[in-house]
Amino acid sequence: MTTLGIYLRLSRESDDSASLDTQRAAAHRWLEAHGYDPSDAVEYLDAGVSGTKPLEDRKAMSGLMADRPSVVIAWKLDRFARSVSEFLRLVAWAEAHGVALATTDNSINTTTPTGRMAATVLSALAEWERNMIASRITDGHATRRSQGRWSSGRPPFGYRIERRDGAAYLAIDDNQAASARDAVNALVNGSTVAATARMTGLSEPQWRRLLKSPTLRGQRAHKGELVCEADGITPIQFAPPILAAAELMAVRERMLALATGADRAPRRATPMCSDMAQCYRCKGRLNGGTSDKGVPLYRCKAGHVTIYAETLDKRVEKDFLAAFGTYAETVVRLDGGNDLSAELLEAKEQAERLAARMATAGPLMLGTLESLAQDLEDTYARLRDAHNPDVREVQVATGQTMAEAWEAYDASTRSRLLSGMGLQVTLHPKQAAERLTVSWGLKPEDAAEAALEDIA
């Protein structure tokens, strides 16, 4: 049986005031002062362990309770536990097994009734202090949120921490913000959440949560609610916005379309040209399928004709590159107009929050809320008068040829491109002189500009 035990615990490695060396030196002094040899003592060390954890969940404390030394010394009471219930459990265990608990500051010594009473009182004070610290931290975070300051932790993607006047604020990180804008532009123009997440370096769940939050608008949510001014209506601006309201609304509409299947990319098993290939006989669309050996096929639903998917796709690719490969790739950009639909939507959301406040407000607050309501009405009227969503489409060259773009596209993007060009493939029987006939709904000089509208 171990005679002497020194219990050491440290929550954080950076806590210099309660370092392990400080605790160990104090324990050795106490043992020497009470006639013990420190070299006979066994150390039980819990590093990086909170005092709020149950006794059994701490590895060193669990070992100590299994060894049952006759005397256990700790630096201070809060090293044993930071809750009254856990400390009382430790005291009950010590009494049941004849173990004396003591601290180097002599605040407790459970070998006497008075010592046990003092230990209980001091444990209650330690728990009270911990609760007060937690309350102060919570209040501090709330104050910083109300002032538009950054509370703590890593900044969200797209931003960096900037210190001004001794306080932390969020500022735009140019590189991350550029990645976010590029990814958002790709998503709105036909890509997927998973593909654009790779452009940012974030995982798909992280990117999805970011797009669903108000963060890229320079705003924040706390416990699922938008952080607002004291009026509970106006959002607090924590940082300059990376995306405009209209851009974020377009992103969410695209995500909704993908989630509901309205704009979902074809399944991987679907052949690239399945919506554009037909049977010579019944004129029915060719469906995807596989051969007995698992090779992808195009097949007529009525069973008239079948062809390997690779054979048809290679023929279409060859014709596409011959007809359009040298033309410049262009994408559609919107120019002109003044689309304030997102701002109008934000104003409506503020009006809904204001209505909820007015429904429960007392007479003293009604005057203030009515004034806010009038200001909101005036703002909404100005936005509505300025709202003019008519825009014109502008073709912008990307700097690469259609052949180069084709190599970079994935299967679903190629499929949308071919559909936009009006591709029509007819599959004839094997004995026909020409097995495949390929036609395009657009002329080459028009297709290079117009086809990507379907992708955008």
Coordinates of C-alpha atoms in Angstrom, one line a residue:
M1 CA 0.0 0.0 0.0
T2 CA 1.3 3.4 -0.9
T3 CA 1.8 5.5 2.2
L4 CA 2.1 9.0 0.8
G5 CA 0.4 10.5 -2.3
I6 CA 0.8 13.9 -4.0
Y7 CA -2.1 14.8 -6.3
L8 CA -1.2 17.3 -9.0
R9 CA -3.8 18.7 -11.5
L10 CA -3.5 21.4 -14.2
S11 CA -6.4 22.5 -16.4
R12 CA -4.3 24.5 -18.9
E13 CA -0.6 24.3 -19.7
S14 CA -0.5 28.1 -19.8
D15 CA -1.6 28.5 -16.2
D16 CA 1.7 29.7 -14.7
S17 CA 0.2 30.6 -11.4
A18 CA -0.7 27.0 -10.7
S19 CA 2.1 25.3 -12.6
L20 CA 3.0 21.7 -11.8
D21 CA 6.4 22.8 -10.4
T22 CA 4.7 25.2 -8.1
Q23 CA 2.3 22.5 -6.8
R24 CA 5.1 20.0 -6.5
A25 CA 7.4 22.3 -4.5
A26 CA 4.6 23.3 -2.1
A27 CA 3.7 19.6 -1.5
H28 CA 7.3 18.7 -0.7
R29 CA 7.6 21.6 1.8
W30 CA 4.4 20.5 3.5
L31 CA 5.6 16.8 3.8
E32 CA 8.9 17.9 5.2
A33 CA 7.2 20.2 7.7
H34 CA 5.0 17.3 8.9
G35 CA 7.8 14.8 9.3
Y36 CA 7.5 13.0 6.0
D37 CA 10.1 12.2 3.4
P38 CA 9.1 13.6 0.0
S39 CA 11.0 10.8 -1.7
D40 CA 8.6 8.3 -0.3
A41 CA 5.6 10.0 -2.0
V42 CA 4.0 8.8 -5.2
E43 CA 2.8 11.5 -7.6
Y44 CA -0.6 11.3 -9.3
L45 CA -0.7 13.7 -12.2
D46 CA -3.7 14.9 -14.2
A47 CA -2.5 17.3 -16.8
G48 CA -5.0 19.2 -19.0
V49 CA -7.9 18.0 -16.9
S50 CA -10.7 20.2 -15.5
G51 CA -11.6 20.1 -11.8
T52 CA -15.2 19.8 -12.8
K53 CA -14.8 16.3 -14.3
P54 CA -16.0 13.4 -12.2
L55 CA -13.4 11.7 -10.1
E56 CA -13.6 8.4 -12.0
D57 CA -13.0 10.2 -15.4
R58 CA -9.6 11.5 -14.3
K59 CA -6.9 8.9 -15.0
A60 CA -4.6 9.9 -12.1
M61 CA -7.4 10.4 -9.6
S62 CA -8.8 7.0 -10.5
G63 CA -5.3 5.4 -9.9
L64 CA -5.0 7.2 -6.6
M65 CA -8.4 5.9 -5.4
A66 CA -7.3 2.4 -6.4
D67 CA -4.0 2.6 -4.6
R68 CA -5.5 4.2 -1.4
P69 CA -2.5 6.0 0.1
S70 CA -2.8 6.8 3.8
V71 CA -2.1 10.5 3.2
V72 CA -2.9 12.5 0.1
I73 CA -1.6 16.1 -0.2
A74 CA -2.7 18.6 -2.9
W75 CA -1.7 22.2 -3.5
K76 CA -5.1 23.7 -2.8
L77 CA -8.7 22.4 -2.4
D78 CA -9.7 23.2 -6.0
R79 CA -7.0 20.8 -7.2
F80 CA -9.1 18.0 -5.7
A81 CA -12.4 19.2 -7.2
R82 CA -14.3 22.3 -8.3
S83 CA -17.8 21.1 -7.3
V84 CA -19.2 20.5 -3.9
S85 CA -20.8 17.2 -4.9
E86 CA -17.5 15.7 -6.3
F87 CA -15.5 16.9 -3.3
L88 CA -18.0 15.4 -0.8
R89 CA -17.7 12.1 -2.7
L90 CA -13.9 12.3 -2.3
V91 CA -14.3 13.0 1.4
A92 CA -16.7 10.1 1.8
W93 CA -14.3 7.8 -0.1
A94 CA -11.4 8.9 2.1
E95 CA -13.3 8.3 5.3
A96 CA -14.5 4.9 4.2
H97 CA -10.9 3.8 3.4
G98 CA -9.0 5.6 6.2
V99 CA -7.3 8.1 3.9
A100 CA -6.4 11.6 5.1
L101 CA -6.8 14.5 2.7
A102 CA -4.8 17.7 3.2
T103 CA -3.7 20.8 1.3
T104 CA -0.4 22.7 1.4
D105 CA -2.1 25.9 2.6
N106 CA -3.6 23.9 5.6
S107 CA -7.1 24.9 4.6
I108 CA -8.3 21.3 5.0
N109 CA -7.3 18.3 7.0
T110 CA -10.0 15.6 7.1
T111 CA -8.5 13.8 10.0
T112 CA -10.6 16.0 12.4
P113 CA -14.3 16.9 12.4
T114 CA -13.4 20.6 12.3
G115 CA -11.2 19.9 9.3
R116 CA -14.0 18.1 7.5
M117 CA -16.5 20.9 8.1
A118 CA -14.0 23.5 6.9
A119 CA -13.3 21.4 3.8
T120 CA -17.1 21.3 2.9
V121 CA -17.4 25.1 3.4
L122 CA -14.3 25.8 1.3
S123 CA -15.5 23.5 -1.5
A124 CA -18.8 25.3 -1.6
L125 CA -16.9 28.6 -2.0
A126 CA -14.8 27.1 -4.8
E127 CA -17.9 26.1 -6.7
W128 CA -19.4 29.5 -6.2
E129 CA -16.2 31.1 -7.5
R130 CA -16.3 28.9 -10.6
N131 CA -19.9 29.8 -11.3
M132 CA -19.1 33.5 -10.9
I133 CA -16.2 33.2 -13.4
A134 CA -18.5 31.5 -15.9
S135 CA -21.1 34.2 -15.4
R136 CA -18.6 36.9 -16.0
I137 CA -17.3 35.2 -19.1
T138 CA -20.9 34.9 -20.5
D139 CA -21.6 38.6 -19.7
G140 CA -18.4 39.6 -21.3
H141 CA -19.2 37.8 -24.5
A142 CA -22.7 39.3 -24.6
T143 CA -21.2 42.8 -24.2
R144 CA -18.7 42.3 -27.0
R145 CA -21.4 41.0 -29.3
S146 CA -23.5 44.1 -28.6
Q147 CA -20.5 46.3 -29.5
G148 CA -19.8 44.5 -32.7
R149 CA -16.5 43.2 -31.3
W150 CA -15.1 39.7 -31.8
S151 CA -15.5 37.6 -28.6
S152 CA -13.0 34.8 -28.8
G153 CA -11.6 31.9 -30.8
R154 CA -10.7 31.6 -34.4
P155 CA -12.2 34.1 -36.8
P156 CA -14.7 32.8 -39.4
F157 CA -13.6 31.9 -42.9
G158 CA -13.0 35.1 -45.0
Y159 CA -12.0 37.2 -42.0
R160 CA -9.1 37.9 -39.7
I161 CA -8.8 39.4 -36.2
E162 CA -7.8 43.1 -36.1
R163 CA -7.1 44.9 -32.9
R164 CA -8.2 48.5 -32.5
D165 CA -8.2 50.6 -29.4
G166 CA -7.3 47.6 -27.3
A167 CA -10.3 45.5 -28.6
A168 CA -10.6 42.7 -31.2
Y169 CA -12.6 43.2 -34.3
L170 CA -13.1 41.3 -37.6
A171 CA -11.5 42.6 -40.8
I172 CA -11.6 41.0 -44.3
D173 CA -8.9 38.5 -45.1
D174 CA -8.3 39.3 -48.8
N175 CA -7.1 35.8 -49.9
Q176 CA -9.9 33.9 -48.1
A177 CA -12.5 36.4 -49.2
A178 CA -11.4 36.1 -52.9
S179 CA -11.7 32.3 -52.6
A180 CA -15.2 32.6 -51.1
R181 CA -16.3 35.0 -53.9
D182 CA -14.9 32.7 -56.6
A183 CA -16.6 29.7 -55.1
V184 CA -19.9 31.5 -54.7
N185 CA -19.7 32.6 -58.4
A186 CA -19.1 29.0 -59.5
L187 CA -21.9 27.7 -57.3
V188 CA -24.4 30.2 -58.7
N189 CA -23.2 29.5 -62.3
G190 CA -24.0 25.8 -62.1
S191 CA -21.5 24.1 -59.8
T192 CA -22.3 22.2 -56.6
V193 CA -21.7 22.8 -53.0
A194 CA -19.2 19.9 -52.8
A195 CA -17.2 21.1 -55.8
T196 CA -17.0 24.7 -54.6
A197 CA -16.1 23.7 -51.1
R198 CA -12.8 22.3 -52.5
M199 CA -12.1 25.8 -54.0
T200 CA -12.1 27.3 -50.5
G201 CA -10.2 24.5 -48.7
L202 CA -13.2 23.9 -46.4
S203 CA -15.0 20.7 -45.9
E204 CA -18.5 20.4 -47.5
P205 CA -20.3 20.7 -44.1
Q206 CA -18.2 23.7 -43.1
W207 CA -18.9 25.4 -46.4
R208 CA -22.6 24.6 -46.3
R209 CA -22.9 26.0 -42.8
L210 CA -21.1 29.2 -43.8
L211 CA -23.4 29.8 -46.7
K212 CA -26.5 29.3 -44.6
S213 CA -25.2 31.7 -41.9
P214 CA -25.1 35.5 -42.1
T215 CA -21.3 35.5 -41.7
L216 CA -20.4 36.5 -45.2
R217 CA -22.7 39.5 -44.9
G218 CA -20.6 40.7 -42.0
Q219 CA -23.2 39.7 -39.4
R220 CA -23.4 36.9 -36.8
A221 CA -25.9 34.5 -35.3
H222 CA -25.9 33.5 -31.7
K223 CA -27.8 30.4 -30.6
G224 CA -29.7 30.4 -33.9
E225 CA -30.8 34.0 -33.7
L226 CA -29.4 37.0 -35.7
V227 CA -27.4 39.3 -33.4
C228 CA -29.2 42.7 -33.4
E229 CA -29.0 46.1 -31.9
A230 CA -30.7 46.8 -28.6
D231 CA -33.9 47.4 -30.5
G232 CA -33.9 43.7 -31.4
I233 CA -34.5 44.7 -35.1
T234 CA -31.4 46.1 -36.7
P235 CA -28.6 43.5 -37.3
I236 CA -25.2 44.4 -35.8
Q237 CA -22.5 44.7 -38.4
F238 CA -19.4 42.9 -37.1
A239 CA -17.3 43.3 -40.2
P240 CA -17.5 44.6 -43.8
P241 CA -19.6 42.2 -45.9
I242 CA -17.9 39.9 -48.3
L243 CA -21.1 39.2 -50.3
A244 CA -23.9 41.5 -51.2
A245 CA -27.4 40.6 -50.0
A246 CA -28.5 39.8 -53.5
E247 CA -25.5 37.4 -54.0
L248 CA -26.2 35.6 -50.8
M249 CA -29.9 35.2 -51.7
A250 CA -28.9 33.8 -55.1
V251 CA -26.6 31.3 -53.4
R252 CA -29.4 30.1 -51.1
E253 CA -31.8 29.8 -54.0
R254 CA -29.2 27.7 -55.8
M255 CA -28.8 25.5 -52.7
L256 CA -32.5 25.1 -52.4
A257 CA -32.8 24.0 -56.1
L258 CA -30.0 21.5 -55.6
A259 CA -31.6 20.1 -52.4
T260 CA -35.1 19.8 -53.9
G261 CA -33.8 18.3 -57.2
A262 CA -35.0 21.3 -59.3
D263 CA -31.4 21.8 -60.5
R264 CA -29.7 18.7 -59.3
A265 CA -26.8 17.4 -61.4
P266 CA -27.5 14.1 -63.2
R267 CA -26.5 10.9 -61.3
R268 CA -23.1 9.5 -62.2
A269 CA -24.7 6.5 -63.7
T270 CA -26.7 8.6 -66.2
P271 CA -24.9 8.8 -69.5
M272 CA -23.6 12.2 -70.6
C273 CA -26.0 12.5 -73.6
S274 CA -29.0 10.6 -72.3
D275 CA -31.4 13.6 -72.6
M276 CA -30.1 14.3 -76.1
A277 CA -30.0 10.9 -77.7
Q278 CA -32.9 9.2 -79.4
C279 CA -33.9 5.9 -81.1
Y280 CA -34.2 6.1 -84.9
R281 CA -37.4 4.0 -84.9
C282 CA -39.5 5.1 -81.9
K283 CA -37.9 8.5 -81.4
G284 CA -37.8 7.7 -77.7
R285 CA -35.1 9.0 -75.5
L286 CA -32.2 6.6 -74.9
N287 CA -31.9 5.5 -71.2
G288 CA -28.8 4.6 -69.4
G289 CA -28.0 1.0 -68.5
T290 CA -25.2 -1.5 -68.2
S291 CA -24.3 -4.7 -70.1
D292 CA -24.1 -8.1 -68.5
K293 CA -20.4 -7.3 -67.9
G294 CA -21.2 -4.0 -66.2
V295 CA -20.3 -1.8 -69.2
P296 CA -22.3 1.5 -69.4
L297 CA -24.8 1.6 -72.3
Y298 CA -27.3 3.7 -74.0
R299 CA -30.4 1.7 -74.7
C300 CA -33.8 2.3 -76.2
K301 CA -36.6 1.6 -73.7
A302 CA -38.5 -0.4 -76.3
G303 CA -35.4 -2.5 -77.0
H304 CA -34.8 -1.4 -80.6
V305 CA -31.1 -0.3 -80.3
T306 CA -28.3 -0.4 -77.9
I307 CA -24.8 1.1 -78.0
Y308 CA -21.8 1.4 -75.6
A309 CA -21.8 4.7 -73.8
E310 CA -18.1 5.3 -74.5
T311 CA -18.7 4.8 -78.3
L312 CA -21.5 7.4 -78.4
D313 CA -19.8 9.9 -76.1
K314 CA -16.5 9.7 -78.0
R315 CA -18.3 10.5 -81.2
V316 CA -20.1 13.4 -79.7
E317 CA -16.8 14.7 -78.2
K318 CA -15.1 14.4 -81.6
D319 CA -17.9 16.3 -83.4
F320 CA -18.0 19.0 -80.7
L321 CA -14.3 19.7 -80.8
A322 CA -14.3 19.8 -84.6
A323 CA -17.2 22.3 -84.7
F324 CA -16.5 24.5 -81.6
G325 CA -13.1 23.6 -80.2
T326 CA -11.3 26.7 -81.6
Y327 CA -13.9 29.2 -80.5
A328 CA -13.4 31.3 -77.4
E329 CA -15.2 30.2 -74.2
T330 CA -17.5 32.9 -72.9
V331 CA -19.7 33.2 -69.8
V332 CA -22.8 35.3 -69.2
R333 CA -22.5 38.3 -66.8
L334 CA -25.4 40.5 -65.8
D335 CA -24.9 44.2 -66.3
G336 CA -27.0 47.2 -65.5
G337 CA -30.3 47.3 -63.5
N338 CA -30.7 47.8 -59.8
D339 CA -31.9 44.6 -58.2
L340 CA -32.7 45.4 -54.6
S341 CA -34.9 42.3 -54.0
A342 CA -32.5 41.0 -51.3
E343 CA -32.5 44.4 -49.5
L344 CA -36.3 44.4 -49.7
L345 CA -36.4 40.9 -48.2
E346 CA -34.1 42.0 -45.4
A347 CA -36.4 44.9 -44.6
K348 CA -39.3 42.6 -44.5
E349 CA -37.5 40.3 -42.1
Q350 CA -36.7 43.3 -39.9
A351 CA -40.4 44.3 -40.0
E352 CA -41.4 40.8 -38.8
R353 CA -39.0 41.1 -35.8
L354 CA -40.4 44.5 -35.1
A355 CA -44.0 43.2 -35.2
A356 CA -43.0 40.5 -32.7
R357 CA -41.5 43.0 -30.3
M358 CA -44.5 45.3 -30.6
A359 CA -46.9 42.5 -29.7
T360 CA -45.3 42.0 -26.3
A361 CA -44.0 45.6 -25.6
G362 CA -45.4 47.7 -22.7
P363 CA -46.7 51.2 -23.1
L364 CA -43.4 52.8 -22.4
M365 CA -41.7 51.0 -25.3
L366 CA -44.5 51.4 -27.9
G367 CA -43.6 55.0 -28.8
T368 CA -40.0 54.0 -29.6
L369 CA -41.0 50.9 -31.5
E370 CA -43.6 52.9 -33.5
S371 CA -40.9 55.4 -34.5
L372 CA -38.7 52.5 -35.6
A373 CA -41.6 51.1 -37.6
Q374 CA -42.1 54.4 -39.4
D375 CA -38.4 54.6 -40.2
L376 CA -38.6 51.0 -41.6
E377 CA -41.6 51.9 -43.7
D378 CA -39.7 54.9 -45.2
T379 CA -36.7 52.7 -45.9
Y380 CA -38.8 50.1 -47.6
A381 CA -40.6 52.7 -49.7
R382 CA -37.2 54.1 -50.9
L383 CA -35.9 50.6 -51.7
R384 CA -39.1 49.8 -53.6
D385 CA -38.9 53.0 -55.7
A386 CA -35.2 52.3 -56.5
H387 CA -35.8 48.7 -57.3
N388 CA -35.4 48.1 -61.0
P389 CA -34.2 44.6 -61.7
D390 CA -34.1 44.8 -65.5
V391 CA -30.6 43.9 -66.5
R392 CA -28.8 43.0 -69.8
E393 CA -26.7 40.0 -70.4
V394 CA -23.1 40.5 -71.4
Q395 CA -20.8 37.8 -72.9
V396 CA -17.4 37.8 -71.3
A397 CA -14.5 35.8 -72.6
T398 CA -12.8 33.6 -70.1
G399 CA -9.4 33.5 -71.9
Q400 CA -9.5 29.9 -73.0
T401 CA -10.9 28.0 -76.0
M402 CA -13.9 25.7 -75.9
A403 CA -11.6 22.7 -76.3
E404 CA -9.6 23.8 -73.2
A405 CA -12.8 24.3 -71.3
W406 CA -14.1 20.9 -72.4
E407 CA -11.1 19.2 -70.8
A408 CA -11.6 21.1 -67.5
Y409 CA -15.4 20.3 -67.3
D410 CA -16.8 17.4 -65.3
A411 CA -19.4 15.1 -66.9
S412 CA -22.5 17.0 -65.6
T413 CA -21.1 20.3 -66.8
R414 CA -20.4 18.8 -70.2
S415 CA -23.9 17.5 -70.4
R416 CA -25.4 20.9 -69.6
L417 CA -23.1 22.5 -72.2
L418 CA -24.2 20.0 -75.0
S419 CA -27.8 20.6 -74.1
G420 CA -27.4 24.3 -74.4
M421 CA -25.9 23.9 -77.8
G422 CA -29.0 21.9 -78.9
L423 CA -27.2 18.6 -79.4
Q424 CA -29.4 15.9 -81.0
V425 CA -28.0 12.3 -81.5
T426 CA -29.9 9.6 -83.4
L427 CA -28.9 6.0 -82.9
H428 CA -29.5 3.7 -86.0
P429 CA -29.3 -0.1 -86.1
K430 CA -26.0 -1.8 -86.5
Q431 CA -26.5 -2.7 -90.2
A432 CA -27.0 1.0 -91.1
A433 CA -24.2 2.7 -93.1
E434 CA -24.0 5.5 -90.4
R435 CA -24.7 4.2 -86.9
L436 CA -24.8 7.7 -85.3
T437 CA -26.0 11.0 -86.7
V438 CA -25.1 14.2 -84.7
S439 CA -26.7 17.6 -85.2
W440 CA -26.5 20.9 -83.3
G441 CA -29.4 23.3 -82.8
L442 CA -27.0 26.3 -82.9
K443 CA -24.6 27.4 -85.6
P444 CA -20.9 27.3 -84.5
E445 CA -20.6 31.1 -84.5
D446 CA -23.6 31.4 -82.2
A447 CA -23.1 28.4 -80.0
A448 CA -19.8 29.5 -78.6
E449 CA -21.5 32.5 -77.0
A450 CA -24.9 31.1 -76.2
A451 CA -24.2 27.6 -75.0
L452 CA -22.8 28.6 -71.6
E453 CA -26.0 30.5 -70.7
D454 CA -27.4 27.2 -69.8
I455 CA -24.5 26.5 -67.5
A456 CA -24.7 30.0 -65.9

